[in-house]
mmCIF file of C-alpha atoms in Angstrom:
data_model
loop_
_atom_site.group_PDB
_atom_site.id
_atom_site.type_symbol
_atom_site.label_atom_id
_atom_site.label_comp_id
_atom_site.label_asym_id
_atom_site.label_seq_id
_atom_site.Cartn_x
_atom_site.Cartn_y
_atom_site.Cartn_z
ATOM 1 C CA UNK A 1388 -3.684 -45.974 -3.713
ATOM 2 C CA UNK A 1389 -2.502 -45.585 -7.594
ATOM 3 C CA UNK A 1390 -3.670 -41.565 -7.547
ATOM 4 C CA UNK A 1391 -6.601 -41.378 -10.387
ATOM 5 C CA UNK A 1392 -5.633 -38.705 -13.303
ATOM 6 C CA UNK A 1393 -7.226 -35.476 -13.204
ATOM 7 C CA UNK A 1394 -9.055 -32.777 -15.483
ATOM 8 C CA UNK A 1395 -7.413 -29.758 -15.839
ATOM 9 C CA UNK A 1396 -8.900 -26.436 -14.632
ATOM 10 C CA UNK A 1397 -8.932 -24.240 -17.431
ATOM 11 C CA UNK A 1398 -12.805 -22.812 -17.882
ATOM 12 C CA UNK A 1399 -13.631 -19.444 -16.589
ATOM 13 C CA UNK A 1400 -16.780 -18.024 -15.529
ATOM 14 C CA UNK A 1401 -17.461 -17.103 -19.131
ATOM 15 C CA UNK A 1402 -16.614 -20.021 -20.302
ATOM 16 C CA UNK A 1403 -19.138 -21.886 -18.061
ATOM 17 C CA UNK A 1404 -22.007 -19.489 -18.232
ATOM 18 C CA UNK A 1405 -21.720 -20.074 -22.201
ATOM 19 C CA UNK A 1406 -21.233 -23.707 -21.626
ATOM 20 C CA UNK A 1407 -24.943 -23.710 -19.759
ATOM 21 C CA UNK A 1408 -26.765 -21.233 -22.254
ATOM 22 C CA UNK A 1409 -25.375 -23.601 -25.318
ATOM 23 C CA UNK A 1410 -27.221 -26.546 -23.374
ATOM 24 C CA UNK A 1411 -30.340 -25.021 -22.757
ATOM 25 C CA UNK A 1412 -31.447 -22.587 -25.575
ATOM 26 C CA UNK A 1413 -30.842 -25.055 -28.237
ATOM 27 C CA UNK A 1414 -32.742 -27.650 -26.211
ATOM 28 C CA UNK A 1415 -35.797 -25.936 -25.343
ATOM 29 C CA UNK A 1416 -36.404 -23.449 -28.006
ATOM 30 C CA UNK A 1417 -35.956 -25.642 -30.869
ATOM 31 C CA UNK A 1418 -37.312 -28.996 -29.616
ATOM 32 C CA UNK A 1419 -39.687 -28.792 -26.684
ATOM 33 C CA UNK A 1420 -42.321 -26.343 -27.415
ATOM 34 C CA UNK A 1421 -44.208 -28.356 -29.836
ATOM 35 C CA UNK A 1422 -44.942 -31.332 -27.597
ATOM 36 C CA UNK A 1423 -45.680 -28.857 -24.698
ATOM 37 C CA UNK A 1424 -48.442 -27.087 -26.823
ATOM 38 C CA UNK A 1425 -49.496 -30.124 -27.729
ATOM 39 C CA UNK A 1426 -50.359 -31.244 -24.083
ATOM 40 C CA UNK A 1427 -51.651 -28.101 -22.998
ATOM 41 C CA UNK A 1428 -52.200 -25.665 -25.263
ATOM 42 C CA UNK A 1429 -52.071 -21.971 -24.094
ATOM 43 C CA UNK A 1430 -51.346 -23.574 -20.466
ATOM 44 C CA UNK A 1431 -48.172 -23.967 -21.931
ATOM 45 C CA UNK A 1432 -47.087 -20.226 -20.505
ATOM 46 C CA UNK A 1433 -48.219 -21.889 -16.945
ATOM 47 C CA UNK A 1434 -46.394 -24.658 -17.347
ATOM 48 C CA UNK A 1435 -43.074 -22.936 -18.552
ATOM 49 C CA UNK A 1436 -43.617 -20.694 -15.417
ATOM 50 C CA UNK A 1437 -43.607 -24.124 -13.284
ATOM 51 C CA UNK A 1438 -40.699 -25.488 -14.785
ATOM 52 C CA UNK A 1439 -38.650 -21.916 -14.308
ATOM 53 C CA UNK A 1440 -39.487 -22.594 -10.987
ATOM 54 C CA UNK A 1441 -38.511 -26.120 -10.203
ATOM 55 C CA UNK A 1442 -35.431 -25.499 -12.318
ATOM 56 C CA UNK A 1443 -34.236 -22.524 -10.078
ATOM 57 C CA UNK A 1444 -34.811 -24.922 -7.125
ATOM 58 C CA UNK A 1445 -32.371 -27.624 -8.200
ATOM 59 C CA UNK A 1446 -29.912 -24.899 -9.423
ATOM 60 C CA UNK A 1447 -29.883 -23.511 -6.116
ATOM 61 C CA UNK A 1448 -29.466 -27.385 -4.431
ATOM 62 C CA UNK A 1449 -26.572 -27.978 -7.611
ATOM 63 C CA UNK A 1450 -24.826 -24.824 -6.808
ATOM 64 C CA UNK A 1451 -24.730 -25.574 -3.313
ATOM 65 C CA UNK A 1452 -23.135 -29.082 -3.474
ATOM 66 C CA UNK A 1453 -20.830 -27.887 -6.393
ATOM 67 C CA UNK A 1454 -19.488 -25.583 -3.847
ATOM 68 C CA UNK A 1455 -18.923 -28.594 -1.487
ATOM 69 C CA UNK A 1456 -17.606 -30.754 -3.961
ATOM 70 C CA UNK A 1457 -15.973 -29.271 -6.828
ATOM 71 C CA UNK A 1458 -15.370 -32.030 -8.996
ATOM 72 C CA UNK A 1459 -16.259 -34.007 -11.783
ATOM 73 C CA UNK A 1460 -19.794 -35.973 -11.742
ATOM 74 C CA UNK A 1461 -22.584 -33.973 -10.763
ATOM 75 C CA UNK A 1462 -25.187 -35.527 -8.415
ATOM 76 C CA UNK A 1463 -23.227 -38.731 -9.015
ATOM 77 C CA UNK A 1464 -20.625 -37.845 -6.713
ATOM 78 C CA UNK A 1465 -22.925 -35.809 -4.444
ATOM 79 C CA UNK A 1466 -25.307 -38.497 -3.881
ATOM 80 C CA UNK A 1467 -22.297 -40.935 -3.169
ATOM 81 C CA UNK A 1468 -21.169 -38.343 -0.718
ATOM 82 C CA UNK A 1469 -24.592 -37.289 1.488
ATOM 83 C CA UNK A 1470 -26.621 -40.035 0.776
ATOM 84 C CA UNK A 1471 -24.498 -43.415 0.160
ATOM 85 C CA UNK A 1472 -23.197 -45.390 -2.885
ATOM 86 C CA UNK A 1473 -26.897 -46.156 -4.142
ATOM 87 C CA UNK A 1474 -28.184 -43.190 -4.295
ATOM 88 C CA UNK A 1475 -24.932 -41.784 -6.154
ATOM 89 C CA UNK A 1476 -25.421 -44.538 -8.774
ATOM 90 C CA UNK A 1477 -29.379 -44.249 -9.311
ATOM 91 C CA UNK A 1478 -28.544 -40.481 -9.890
ATOM 92 C CA UNK A 1479 -25.439 -40.873 -12.038
ATOM 93 C CA UNK A 1480 -27.428 -44.008 -14.036
ATOM 94 C CA UNK A 1481 -30.593 -41.187 -14.279
ATOM 95 C CA UNK A 1482 -28.379 -38.617 -15.802
ATOM 96 C CA UNK A 1483 -26.521 -41.061 -18.212
ATOM 97 C CA UNK A 1484 -29.543 -42.410 -19.560
ATOM 98 C CA UNK A 1485 -31.502 -39.059 -19.640
ATOM 99 C CA UNK A 1486 -28.921 -37.069 -20.814
ATOM 100 C CA UNK A 1487 -28.295 -40.058 -23.924
ATOM 101 C CA UNK A 1488 -31.670 -39.432 -24.585
ATOM 102 C CA UNK A 1489 -31.127 -35.640 -24.678
ATOM 103 C CA UNK A 1490 -28.615 -36.192 -27.606
ATOM 104 C CA UNK A 1491 -30.752 -38.096 -29.705
ATOM 105 C CA UNK A 1492 -33.493 -35.438 -29.175
ATOM 106 C CA UNK A 1493 -30.603 -32.545 -30.570
ATOM 107 C CA UNK A 1494 -29.206 -34.122 -33.157
ATOM 108 C CA UNK A 1495 -32.751 -35.172 -34.255
ATOM 109 C CA UNK A 1496 -33.973 -31.509 -34.410
ATOM 110 C CA UNK A 1497 -30.495 -30.540 -36.249
ATOM 111 C CA UNK A 1498 -31.220 -33.118 -38.894
ATOM 112 C CA UNK A 1499 -34.636 -31.908 -39.074
ATOM 113 C CA UNK A 1500 -33.517 -28.560 -39.974
ATOM 114 C CA UNK A 1501 -30.795 -29.135 -41.784
ATOM 115 C CA UNK A 1502 -30.986 -32.419 -43.733
ATOM 116 C CA UNK A 1503 -32.544 -33.239 -47.036
ATOM 117 C CA UNK A 1504 -35.854 -35.214 -47.038
ATOM 118 C CA UNK A 1505 -35.384 -39.004 -46.374
ATOM 119 C CA UNK A 1506 -31.626 -37.884 -45.313
ATOM 120 C CA UNK A 1507 -32.117 -37.198 -41.550
ATOM 121 C CA UNK A 1508 -30.906 -40.555 -39.497
ATOM 122 C CA UNK A 1509 -27.242 -40.863 -41.714
ATOM 123 C CA UNK A 1510 -26.852 -36.855 -41.074
ATOM 124 C CA UNK A 1511 -27.670 -37.192 -37.817
ATOM 125 C CA UNK A 1512 -25.092 -40.010 -36.851
ATOM 126 C CA UNK A 1513 -22.416 -37.930 -38.813
ATOM 127 C CA UNK A 1514 -23.079 -35.107 -36.819
ATOM 128 C CA UNK A 1515 -22.820 -37.291 -33.435
ATOM 129 C CA UNK A 1516 -19.260 -38.401 -34.769
ATOM 130 C CA UNK A 1517 -17.998 -34.574 -35.637
ATOM 131 C CA UNK A 1518 -19.171 -33.362 -32.073
ATOM 132 C CA UNK A 1519 -17.473 -36.619 -30.187
ATOM 133 C CA UNK A 1520 -14.385 -35.568 -32.337
ATOM 134 C CA UNK A 1521 -14.241 -31.944 -31.646
ATOM 135 C CA UNK A 1522 -14.867 -32.931 -27.924
ATOM 136 C CA UNK A 1523 -12.083 -35.569 -27.835
ATOM 137 C CA UNK A 1524 -9.303 -32.542 -28.775
ATOM 138 C CA UNK A 1525 -9.928 -30.744 -25.377
ATOM 139 C CA UNK A 1526 -12.507 -28.892 -23.116
ATOM 140 C CA UNK A 1527 -11.061 -25.391 -24.206
ATOM 141 C CA UNK A 1528 -11.818 -25.924 -27.946
ATOM 142 C CA UNK A 1529 -15.618 -27.202 -26.886
ATOM 143 C CA UNK A 1530 -16.122 -23.911 -24.596
ATOM 144 C CA UNK A 1531 -14.901 -21.688 -27.942
ATOM 145 C CA UNK A 1532 -17.039 -23.487 -30.473
ATOM 146 C CA UNK A 1533 -20.228 -23.353 -27.816
ATOM 147 C CA UNK A 1534 -19.858 -19.512 -27.443
ATOM 148 C CA UNK A 1535 -19.957 -19.325 -31.273
ATOM 149 C CA UNK A 1536 -22.799 -21.576 -31.527
ATOM 150 C CA UNK A 1537 -24.761 -19.616 -28.828
ATOM 151 C CA UNK A 1538 -24.143 -16.153 -30.260
ATOM 152 C CA UNK A 1539 -25.782 -17.670 -33.381
ATOM 153 C CA UNK A 1540 -28.649 -18.914 -31.686
ATOM 154 C CA UNK A 1541 -29.359 -15.580 -29.923
ATOM 155 C CA UNK A 1542 -29.181 -13.624 -33.226
ATOM 156 C CA UNK A 1543 -31.516 -16.412 -34.985
ATOM 157 C CA UNK A 1544 -34.064 -15.692 -32.075
ATOM 158 C CA UNK A 1545 -34.046 -12.122 -32.512
ATOM 159 C CA UNK A 1546 -34.973 -12.523 -35.772
ATOM 160 C CA UNK A 1547 -37.841 -14.913 -35.106
ATOM 161 C CA UNK A 1548 -39.081 -12.643 -32.370
ATOM 162 C CA UNK A 1549 -39.028 -9.349 -34.740
ATOM 163 C CA UNK A 1550 -40.918 -11.453 -37.279
ATOM 164 C CA UNK A 1551 -43.201 -12.485 -35.250
ATOM 165 C CA UNK A 1552 -44.146 -8.961 -33.646
ATOM 166 C CA UNK A 1553 -44.082 -7.354 -37.165
ATOM 167 C CA UNK A 1554 -47.238 -9.776 -37.826
ATOM 168 C CA UNK A 1555 -48.891 -9.407 -34.942
ATOM 169 C CA UNK A 1556 -51.609 -7.531 -36.702
ATOM 170 C CA UNK A 1557 -53.114 -10.669 -38.084
ATOM 171 C CA UNK A 1558 -53.821 -12.230 -34.906
ATOM 172 C CA UNK A 1559 -55.651 -9.140 -33.053
ATOM 173 C CA UNK A 1560 -57.413 -11.501 -30.702
ATOM 174 C CA UNK A 1561 -54.430 -13.893 -29.751
ATOM 175 C CA UNK A 1562 -54.055 -12.081 -26.059
ATOM 176 C CA UNK A 1563 -57.935 -12.735 -25.429
ATOM 177 C CA UNK A 1564 -57.523 -16.156 -26.577
ATOM 178 C CA UNK A 1565 -54.755 -16.731 -24.172
ATOM 179 C CA UNK A 1566 -56.549 -15.573 -21.233
ATOM 180 C CA UNK A 1567 -59.742 -17.383 -22.159
ATOM 181 C CA UNK A 1568 -58.133 -20.652 -22.894
ATOM 182 C CA UNK A 1569 -55.017 -20.698 -20.469
ATOM 183 C CA UNK A 1570 -56.668 -23.642 -18.642
ATOM 184 C CA UNK A 1571 -58.476 -25.820 -21.115
ATOM 185 C CA UNK A 1572 -56.147 -28.367 -20.811
ATOM 186 C CA UNK A 1573 -56.644 -28.783 -17.011
ATOM 187 C CA UNK A 1574 -53.770 -29.234 -14.178
ATOM 188 C CA UNK A 1575 -52.969 -32.547 -15.827
ATOM 189 C CA UNK A 1576 -52.017 -31.320 -19.112
ATOM 190 C CA UNK A 1577 -50.328 -28.320 -18.139
ATOM 191 C CA UNK A 1578 -48.126 -30.131 -15.274
ATOM 192 C CA UNK A 1579 -47.239 -32.685 -18.560
ATOM 193 C CA UNK A 1580 -46.234 -29.298 -20.633
ATOM 194 C CA UNK A 1581 -44.266 -28.074 -17.548
ATOM 195 C CA UNK A 1582 -42.183 -32.292 -17.419
ATOM 196 C CA UNK A 1583 -41.544 -31.883 -21.259
ATOM 197 C CA UNK A 1584 -40.539 -28.131 -20.749
ATOM 198 C CA UNK A 1585 -38.329 -29.004 -17.745
ATOM 199 C CA UNK A 1586 -36.147 -30.971 -20.407
ATOM 200 C CA UNK A 1587 -35.505 -27.471 -21.722
ATOM 201 C CA UNK A 1588 -34.195 -26.237 -18.218
ATOM 202 C CA UNK A 1589 -31.691 -29.085 -17.470
ATOM 203 C CA UNK A 1590 -28.808 -27.749 -19.434
ATOM 204 C CA UNK A 1591 -26.991 -26.188 -15.969
ATOM 205 C CA UNK A 1592 -26.347 -29.735 -14.744
ATOM 206 C CA UNK A 1593 -23.482 -29.761 -17.537
ATOM 207 C CA UNK A 1594 -21.626 -26.383 -15.364
ATOM 208 C CA UNK A 1595 -22.262 -28.873 -11.804
ATOM 209 C CA UNK A 1596 -20.688 -31.843 -13.758
ATOM 210 C CA UNK A 1597 -17.451 -29.507 -14.616
ATOM 211 C CA UNK A 1598 -16.488 -29.054 -11.785
ATOM 212 C CA UNK A 1599 -13.061 -30.307 -11.839
ATOM 213 C CA UNK A 1600 -11.989 -28.093 -14.650
ATOM 214 C CA UNK A 1601 -13.617 -24.677 -13.497
ATOM 215 C CA UNK A 1602 -11.496 -22.184 -12.082
ATOM 216 C CA UNK A 1603 -12.237 -21.336 -8.750
ATOM 217 C CA UNK A 1604 -15.142 -23.690 -8.690
ATOM 218 C CA UNK A 1605 -16.821 -22.458 -5.177
ATOM 219 C CA UNK A 1606 -17.238 -18.858 -6.604
ATOM 220 C CA UNK A 1607 -17.754 -19.726 -10.748
ATOM 221 C CA UNK A 1608 -20.050 -22.833 -10.528
ATOM 222 C CA UNK A 1609 -22.794 -21.349 -8.423
ATOM 223 C CA UNK A 1610 -22.667 -17.646 -9.962
ATOM 224 C CA UNK A 1611 -22.682 -19.599 -13.991
ATOM 225 C CA UNK A 1612 -25.985 -21.768 -12.651
ATOM 226 C CA UNK A 1613 -27.956 -18.680 -11.547
ATOM 227 C CA UNK A 1614 -26.992 -16.646 -14.672
ATOM 228 C CA UNK A 1615 -27.270 -18.971 -17.159
ATOM 229 C CA UNK A 1616 -30.497 -19.858 -15.788
ATOM 230 C CA UNK A 1617 -31.940 -16.211 -15.504
ATOM 231 C CA UNK A 1618 -31.214 -15.371 -18.798
ATOM 232 C CA UNK A 1619 -32.873 -18.699 -20.043
ATOM 233 C CA UNK A 1620 -35.854 -17.946 -18.347
ATOM 234 C CA UNK A 1621 -36.368 -14.531 -20.091
ATOM 235 C CA UNK A 1622 -35.411 -15.876 -23.692
ATOM 236 C CA UNK A 1623 -37.912 -18.871 -23.428
ATOM 237 C CA UNK A 1624 -40.575 -16.549 -21.910
ATOM 238 C CA UNK A 1625 -40.011 -14.014 -24.771
ATOM 239 C CA UNK A 1626 -40.283 -16.594 -27.262
ATOM 240 C CA UNK A 1627 -42.892 -18.699 -26.315
ATOM 241 C CA UNK A 1628 -45.506 -15.802 -26.062
ATOM 242 C CA UNK A 1629 -44.541 -14.659 -29.649
ATOM 243 C CA UNK A 1630 -44.309 -18.236 -31.243
ATOM 244 C CA UNK A 1631 -48.420 -18.717 -29.184
ATOM 245 C CA UNK A 1632 -49.456 -15.742 -30.373
ATOM 246 C CA UNK A 1633 -47.977 -16.123 -33.939
ATOM 247 C CA UNK A 1634 -48.847 -19.844 -34.581
ATOM 248 C CA UNK A 1635 -51.742 -20.548 -32.280
ATOM 249 C CA UNK A 1636 -51.366 -23.738 -30.290
ATOM 250 C CA UNK A 1637 -52.861 -26.041 -32.852
ATOM 251 C CA UNK A 1638 -50.389 -25.014 -35.394
ATOM 252 C CA UNK A 1639 -47.450 -24.824 -32.932
ATOM 253 C CA UNK A 1640 -47.985 -28.538 -31.669
ATOM 254 C CA UNK A 1641 -48.578 -30.179 -35.023
ATOM 255 C CA UNK A 1642 -45.171 -28.092 -36.316
ATOM 256 C CA UNK A 1643 -41.686 -29.905 -37.155
ATOM 257 C CA UNK A 1644 -40.262 -26.633 -37.364
ATOM 258 C CA UNK A 1645 -42.512 -23.902 -35.495
ATOM 259 C CA UNK A 1646 -39.811 -20.906 -35.682
ATOM 260 C CA UNK A 1647 -39.375 -21.247 -39.108
ATOM 261 C CA UNK A 1648 -43.291 -21.099 -39.580
ATOM 262 C CA UNK A 1649 -43.162 -17.926 -37.237
ATOM 263 C CA UNK A 1650 -41.020 -16.302 -39.708
ATOM 264 C CA UNK A 1651 -43.321 -17.392 -42.354
ATOM 265 C CA UNK A 1652 -46.100 -16.095 -40.961
ATOM 266 C CA UNK A 1653 -44.644 -13.090 -40.032
ATOM 267 C CA UNK A 1654 -44.205 -12.703 -43.859
ATOM 268 C CA UNK A 1655 -40.704 -12.704 -43.386
ATOM 269 C CA UNK A 1656 -40.144 -15.683 -46.203
ATOM 270 C CA UNK A 1657 -36.675 -14.262 -46.527
ATOM 271 C CA UNK A 1658 -35.497 -15.234 -43.188
ATOM 272 C CA UNK A 1659 -36.567 -18.861 -43.281
ATOM 273 C CA UNK A 1660 -33.129 -20.249 -44.583
ATOM 274 C CA UNK A 1661 -31.541 -18.166 -41.489
ATOM 275 C CA UNK A 1662 -33.827 -19.545 -38.894
ATOM 276 C CA UNK A 1663 -32.479 -22.974 -40.539
ATOM 277 C CA UNK A 1664 -29.184 -22.662 -40.077
ATOM 278 C CA UNK A 1665 -29.797 -21.067 -36.595
ATOM 279 C CA UNK A 1666 -31.679 -23.974 -35.270
ATOM 280 C CA UNK A 1667 -29.439 -26.439 -36.694
ATOM 281 C CA UNK A 1668 -26.341 -24.392 -34.565
ATOM 282 C CA UNK A 1669 -28.657 -24.415 -31.607
ATOM 283 C CA UNK A 1670 -29.194 -27.967 -31.275
ATOM 284 C CA UNK A 1671 -25.388 -28.921 -31.608
ATOM 285 C CA UNK A 1672 -24.440 -26.402 -29.537
ATOM 286 C CA UNK A 1673 -26.970 -28.113 -26.851
ATOM 287 C CA UNK A 1674 -25.296 -32.012 -28.305
ATOM 288 C CA UNK A 1675 -21.594 -30.352 -27.977
ATOM 289 C CA UNK A 1676 -22.209 -29.422 -23.859
ATOM 290 C CA UNK A 1677 -24.155 -32.989 -23.296
ATOM 291 C CA UNK A 1678 -21.529 -34.886 -24.775
ATOM 292 C CA UNK A 1679 -18.939 -33.183 -22.334
ATOM 293 C CA UNK A 1680 -21.566 -33.160 -19.708
ATOM 294 C CA UNK A 1681 -22.142 -36.984 -20.185
ATOM 295 C CA UNK A 1682 -18.469 -37.931 -20.355
ATOM 296 C CA UNK A 1683 -17.761 -36.257 -17.239
ATOM 297 C CA UNK A 1684 -20.062 -37.770 -15.408
ATOM 298 C CA UNK A 1685 -19.219 -41.222 -16.939
ATOM 299 C CA UNK A 1686 -15.350 -40.475 -15.864
ATOM 300 C CA UNK A 1687 -16.684 -40.178 -12.072
ATOM 301 C CA UNK A 1688 -18.656 -43.420 -12.308
ATOM 302 C CA UNK A 1689 -16.037 -45.550 -13.999
ATOM 303 C CA UNK A 1690 -13.348 -44.091 -11.375
ATOM 304 C CA UNK A 1691 -15.985 -45.690 -8.461
ATOM 305 C CA UNK A 1692 -16.595 -49.036 -10.610
ATOM 306 C CA UNK A 1693 -20.267 -48.265 -11.630
ATOM 307 C CA UNK A 1694 -19.097 -48.282 -14.928
ATOM 308 C CA UNK A 1695 -16.345 -50.254 -16.687
ATOM 309 C CA UNK A 1696 -13.081 -48.974 -15.672
ATOM 310 C CA UNK A 1697 -11.584 -48.562 -18.614
ATOM 311 C CA UNK A 1698 -13.769 -45.410 -19.312
ATOM 312 C CA UNK A 1699 -11.993 -43.517 -16.294
ATOM 313 C CA UNK A 1700 -8.926 -42.870 -18.410
ATOM 314 C CA UNK A 1701 -7.894 -39.312 -18.826
ATOM 315 C CA UNK A 1702 -6.008 -38.563 -22.518
ATOM 316 C CA UNK A 1703 -2.463 -37.590 -21.291
ATOM 317 C CA UNK A 1704 -2.363 -34.829 -24.061
ATOM 318 C CA UNK A 1705 -5.859 -33.183 -23.999
ATOM 319 C CA UNK A 1706 -7.296 -33.904 -20.725
ATOM 320 C CA UNK A 1707 -10.474 -35.058 -21.785
ATOM 321 C CA UNK A 1708 -12.387 -38.292 -20.438
ATOM 322 C CA UNK A 1709 -11.872 -39.544 -24.169
ATOM 323 C CA UNK A 1710 -12.857 -43.101 -23.831
ATOM 324 C CA UNK A 1711 -16.141 -42.226 -22.085
ATOM 325 C CA UNK A 1712 -16.914 -39.967 -24.896
ATOM 326 C CA UNK A 1713 -16.330 -42.330 -27.621
ATOM 327 C CA UNK A 1714 -18.322 -44.760 -26.303
ATOM 328 C CA UNK A 1715 -21.147 -42.288 -25.574
ATOM 329 C CA UNK A 1716 -20.870 -41.501 -29.150
ATOM 330 C CA UNK A 1717 -21.084 -44.615 -30.546
ATOM 331 C CA UNK A 1718 -24.541 -45.719 -28.471
ATOM 332 C CA UNK A 1719 -26.119 -42.215 -29.390
ATOM 333 C CA UNK A 1720 -25.708 -43.197 -32.810
ATOM 334 C CA UNK A 1721 -27.418 -46.568 -32.290
ATOM 335 C CA UNK A 1722 -30.524 -44.558 -30.269
ATOM 336 C CA UNK A 1723 -30.575 -41.948 -33.172
ATOM 337 C CA UNK A 1724 -31.699 -45.102 -35.535
ATOM 338 C CA UNK A 1725 -34.111 -46.124 -32.973
ATOM 339 C CA UNK A 1726 -36.527 -43.515 -31.861
ATOM 340 C CA UNK A 1727 -38.361 -40.275 -33.092
ATOM 341 C CA UNK A 1728 -37.968 -36.854 -30.934
ATOM 342 C CA UNK A 1729 -40.986 -36.522 -28.966
ATOM 343 C CA UNK A 1730 -40.199 -40.139 -27.522
ATOM 344 C CA UNK A 1731 -36.760 -38.840 -26.601
ATOM 345 C CA UNK A 1732 -37.803 -35.906 -25.110
ATOM 346 C CA UNK A 1733 -40.044 -37.807 -22.692
ATOM 347 C CA UNK A 1734 -37.298 -40.396 -21.660
ATOM 348 C CA UNK A 1735 -34.975 -37.766 -21.186
ATOM 349 C CA UNK A 1736 -36.996 -35.754 -18.761
ATOM 350 C CA UNK A 1737 -38.013 -39.060 -16.649
ATOM 351 C CA UNK A 1738 -33.877 -39.302 -16.518
ATOM 352 C CA UNK A 1739 -33.296 -35.901 -15.607
ATOM 353 C CA UNK A 1740 -36.463 -35.852 -12.939
ATOM 354 C CA UNK A 1741 -35.004 -38.458 -11.173
ATOM 355 C CA UNK A 1742 -31.724 -37.028 -11.197
ATOM 356 C CA UNK A 1743 -32.556 -33.622 -9.534
ATOM 357 C CA UNK A 1744 -34.677 -35.196 -6.967
ATOM 358 C CA UNK A 1745 -31.665 -37.097 -5.620
ATOM 359 C CA UNK A 1746 -29.470 -33.698 -6.382
ATOM 360 C CA UNK A 1747 -32.157 -32.066 -3.643
ATOM 361 C CA UNK A 1748 -31.968 -34.717 -1.183
ATOM 362 C CA UNK A 1749 -28.401 -34.273 -0.925
ATOM 363 C CA UNK A 1750 -28.546 -30.962 -0.691
ATOM 364 C CA UNK A 1751 -31.192 -31.211 2.014
ATOM 365 C CA UNK A 1752 -28.591 -32.966 4.190
ATOM 366 C CA UNK A 1753 -26.090 -30.680 3.642
ATOM 367 C CA UNK A 1754 -24.405 -29.297 7.029
ATOM 368 C CA UNK A 1755 -25.647 -25.559 7.801
ATOM 369 C CA UNK A 1756 -21.842 -24.291 7.579
ATOM 370 C CA UNK A 1757 -22.144 -25.529 3.906
ATOM 371 C CA UNK A 1758 -25.658 -24.330 3.552
ATOM 372 C CA UNK A 1759 -26.090 -20.729 0.333
ATOM 373 C CA UNK A 1760 -29.980 -21.462 0.245
ATOM 374 C CA UNK A 1761 -32.926 -21.943 2.733
ATOM 375 C CA UNK A 1762 -33.787 -25.706 3.233
ATOM 376 C CA UNK A 1763 -37.758 -25.325 1.752
ATOM 377 C CA UNK A 1764 -36.041 -24.749 -1.805
ATOM 378 C CA UNK A 1765 -34.997 -28.283 -1.399
ATOM 379 C CA UNK A 1766 -37.875 -29.676 -0.177
ATOM 380 C CA UNK A 1767 -40.116 -27.769 -2.807
ATOM 381 C CA UNK A 1768 -37.392 -29.118 -5.598
ATOM 382 C CA UNK A 1769 -38.258 -32.565 -4.533
ATOM 383 C CA UNK A 1770 -42.061 -32.331 -4.156
ATOM 384 C CA UNK A 1771 -41.527 -30.700 -7.959
ATOM 385 C CA UNK A 1772 -39.741 -33.223 -9.597
ATOM 386 C CA UNK A 1773 -41.752 -36.167 -8.281
ATOM 387 C CA UNK A 1774 -44.734 -33.992 -9.649
ATOM 388 C CA UNK A 1775 -43.916 -33.616 -12.537
ATOM 389 C CA UNK A 1776 -42.066 -37.372 -13.318
ATOM 390 C CA UNK A 1777 -45.807 -38.919 -12.634
ATOM 391 C CA UNK A 1778 -47.026 -36.565 -15.611
ATOM 392 C CA UNK A 1779 -45.280 -37.374 -18.098
ATOM 393 C CA UNK A 1780 -46.484 -39.130 -21.055
ATOM 394 C CA UNK A 1781 -47.127 -42.488 -19.864
ATOM 395 C CA UNK A 1782 -44.679 -44.324 -22.158
ATOM 396 C CA UNK A 1783 -42.257 -42.289 -21.483
ATOM 397 C CA UNK A 1784 -42.535 -43.238 -17.798
ATOM 398 C CA UNK A 1785 -42.602 -46.725 -18.352
ATOM 399 C CA UNK A 1786 -39.702 -47.141 -20.433
ATOM 400 C CA UNK A 1787 -37.708 -45.047 -17.720
ATOM 401 C CA UNK A 1788 -38.794 -47.119 -14.996
ATOM 402 C CA UNK A 1789 -37.553 -50.175 -17.327
ATOM 403 C CA UNK A 1790 -33.857 -48.551 -18.056
ATOM 404 C CA UNK A 1791 -33.413 -48.085 -14.117
ATOM 405 C CA UNK A 1792 -34.506 -51.113 -13.280
ATOM 406 C CA UNK A 1793 -31.775 -52.672 -15.565
ATOM 407 C CA UNK A 1794 -29.095 -50.132 -14.005
ATOM 408 C CA UNK A 1795 -30.006 -50.916 -10.804
ATOM 409 C CA UNK A 1796 -30.266 -55.117 -11.009
ATOM 410 C CA UNK A 1797 -26.796 -55.050 -12.994
ATOM 411 C CA UNK A 1798 -25.171 -53.229 -9.973
ATOM 412 C CA UNK A 1799 -26.606 -55.435 -7.639
ATOM 413 C CA UNK A 1800 -25.579 -58.395 -9.773
ATOM 414 C CA UNK A 1801 -22.124 -57.183 -10.396
ATOM 415 C CA UNK A 1802 -21.308 -56.364 -6.659
ATOM 416 C CA UNK A 1803 -22.554 -59.793 -5.642
ATOM 417 C CA UNK A 1804 -20.039 -61.432 -7.892
#
């Protein structure tokens, strides 16, 4: 059997943490709060807690599996090893289609903040091409640029929070409203908001999918996942409270650029351009990490013949899955021209939740010697993923089921041939 080319282990703990932060911060703060507020109003705060709990369960499953299987592919690899080829394919296909939708969501968010009126789609397409080029020239360049974008994003969020707090005297009854109306949307609305917000927490998967490029992966990957997720939960909670209190749920739900609206409402109009730049940077950071993660899952699937084997190539100089990333870039550009932001988020959440359902099931089947966390966390994670899937917007569920079925049927036909 011919030895497959391997990726180089160049990333340390700090690199892995920043890649996870870059994936989650850009996705959640600048894209998911508005549709979540439309679903649940003040109940978004409860939905955030639900999403964080399920994300933690999934993070422990991913960390435990990554420690035993420190190679590229994430749950695609784990599903194949623990559950069988079809489970692994379902996980990998769910990841690829869900995260391709995430790429579209992130670049559309970037264009909403950065592009002149009427130029959103062309600017989004150019941004995808540029970041695919960055990934092409090596993973260490990806990690370095992600660090810069994360720092910029955190500074901008600090400005947003400060402006919102400064303007709180204009909304003295906001706290009372939150307590009084937090359950107005009902259980279904709160769970739907949790499903939409879960899209924002999924960035820690990018760390697990890069297991072949991390130094000392058995220690680095679990630590990076827990640290990155914990930091993002705190950041999300602070920004959610400030944004809801400043704008109110109705204005937040209808806002195309909610964090810009927060600084304007706080009478910090001078900061609006800064927030626009920060939002654009955060979206690019998330997109950069997404491209890296999807490329490596595609590499693992191509090695096994579940995607065209031509995508299994690793660049001899830059040690990246260059063909997979170029193909991904082309597909995302097409998707960007066809979808809107909210539809992309719902479809992405569908794929990601199924992916983590399989991750929890695979972790549940690990032997005791490989376990780092109790089994009940995986059971809770599985139940939570299924619950959030069925409460997503109906159109997102329908499209997700159709695309998943196409992938499974396609694999069946190819295997029979």
